[in-house]
Amino acid sequence: MVSHFAVAADVARMQLVRPVHFRSWPGDAVILRAENDRTQATKDIPRLERLLGRPVRTISMGLSGHTAVLLEPGRYVQWLEQALA
């Protein structure tokens, strides 16, 4: 298990993620989000778009959140496939 909160904190603390890092990256930005996740509220989407320099597409996992891969593995695979499509 990876603590996404710890990873995000480390990335922010070390300033590894800056808009300049994404300028040459041609990929799409897709966020899997849970409706009850206070760290990924809809108000955060404009901030993420500024950071990544492109539109961000979100895919809602309902209330599944961080445990989706454990509690709903089949549905989680569907969300990942949707993100990669």
Coordinates of C-alpha atoms in Angstrom, one line a residue, residues 10-79:
D10 CA 6.8 14.8 -0.2
V11 CA 6.3 16.1 -3.8
A12 CA 5.0 19.4 -2.5
R13 CA 7.7 19.7 0.2
M14 CA 10.5 19.0 -2.3
Q15 CA 8.8 21.2 -5.0
L16 CA 9.1 18.4 -7.6
V17 CA 5.9 19.4 -9.3
R18 CA 6.0 22.7 -11.1
P19 CA 4.1 23.7 -14.3
V20 CA 7.4 23.8 -16.3
H21 CA 7.8 20.1 -15.7
F22 CA 4.6 19.4 -17.7
R23 CA 5.2 21.7 -20.7
S24 CA 6.8 19.0 -22.9
W25 CA 4.5 16.2 -21.6
P26 CA 1.9 15.5 -24.3
G27 CA -0.4 13.3 -22.2
D28 CA -3.9 13.8 -20.9
A29 CA -4.6 14.6 -17.3
V30 CA -7.2 12.3 -15.7
I31 CA -8.1 12.2 -12.0
L32 CA -9.9 9.4 -10.3
R33 CA -11.8 11.1 -7.5
A34 CA -14.2 10.2 -4.8
E35 CA -17.1 12.4 -4.0
N36 CA -16.2 12.4 -0.3
D37 CA -12.5 13.0 -0.7
R38 CA -11.7 16.5 0.8
T39 CA -8.3 16.5 -1.0
Q40 CA -9.9 16.5 -4.5
A41 CA -12.8 18.8 -4.3
T42 CA -14.2 20.3 -7.6
K43 CA -12.7 23.6 -6.6
D44 CA -9.3 22.0 -6.9
I45 CA -9.7 21.2 -10.6
P46 CA -8.8 24.8 -11.8
R47 CA -5.6 24.6 -9.6
L48 CA -4.7 21.3 -11.1
E49 CA -5.3 22.6 -14.7
R50 CA -3.0 25.5 -14.0
L51 CA -0.3 23.2 -12.6
L52 CA -0.5 20.8 -15.5
G53 CA -1.1 23.4 -18.2
R54 CA -4.0 21.5 -19.8
P55 CA -7.7 20.6 -19.1
V56 CA -8.2 17.9 -16.5
R57 CA -10.8 15.2 -16.9
T58 CA -12.3 13.7 -13.8
I59 CA -13.8 10.3 -13.2
S60 CA -15.9 9.9 -10.2
M61 CA -15.6 6.8 -8.1
G62 CA -18.6 7.7 -6.0
L63 CA -17.9 7.1 -2.4
S64 CA -15.3 4.4 -3.0
G65 CA -12.2 6.6 -2.6
H66 CA -8.9 5.2 -1.4
T67 CA -10.3 1.8 -0.7
A68 CA -11.8 1.2 -4.1
V69 CA -9.0 -1.1 -5.3
L70 CA -9.6 -3.3 -2.2
L71 CA -13.3 -3.2 -1.9
E72 CA -14.4 -2.9 -5.5
P73 CA -11.5 -4.3 -7.6
G74 CA -13.6 -5.1 -10.7
R75 CA -15.1 -1.6 -10.7
Y76 CA -11.7 0.0 -10.0
V77 CA -10.4 -1.8 -13.1
Q78 CA -13.3 -0.3 -15.1
W79 CA -12.4 3.2 -13.8

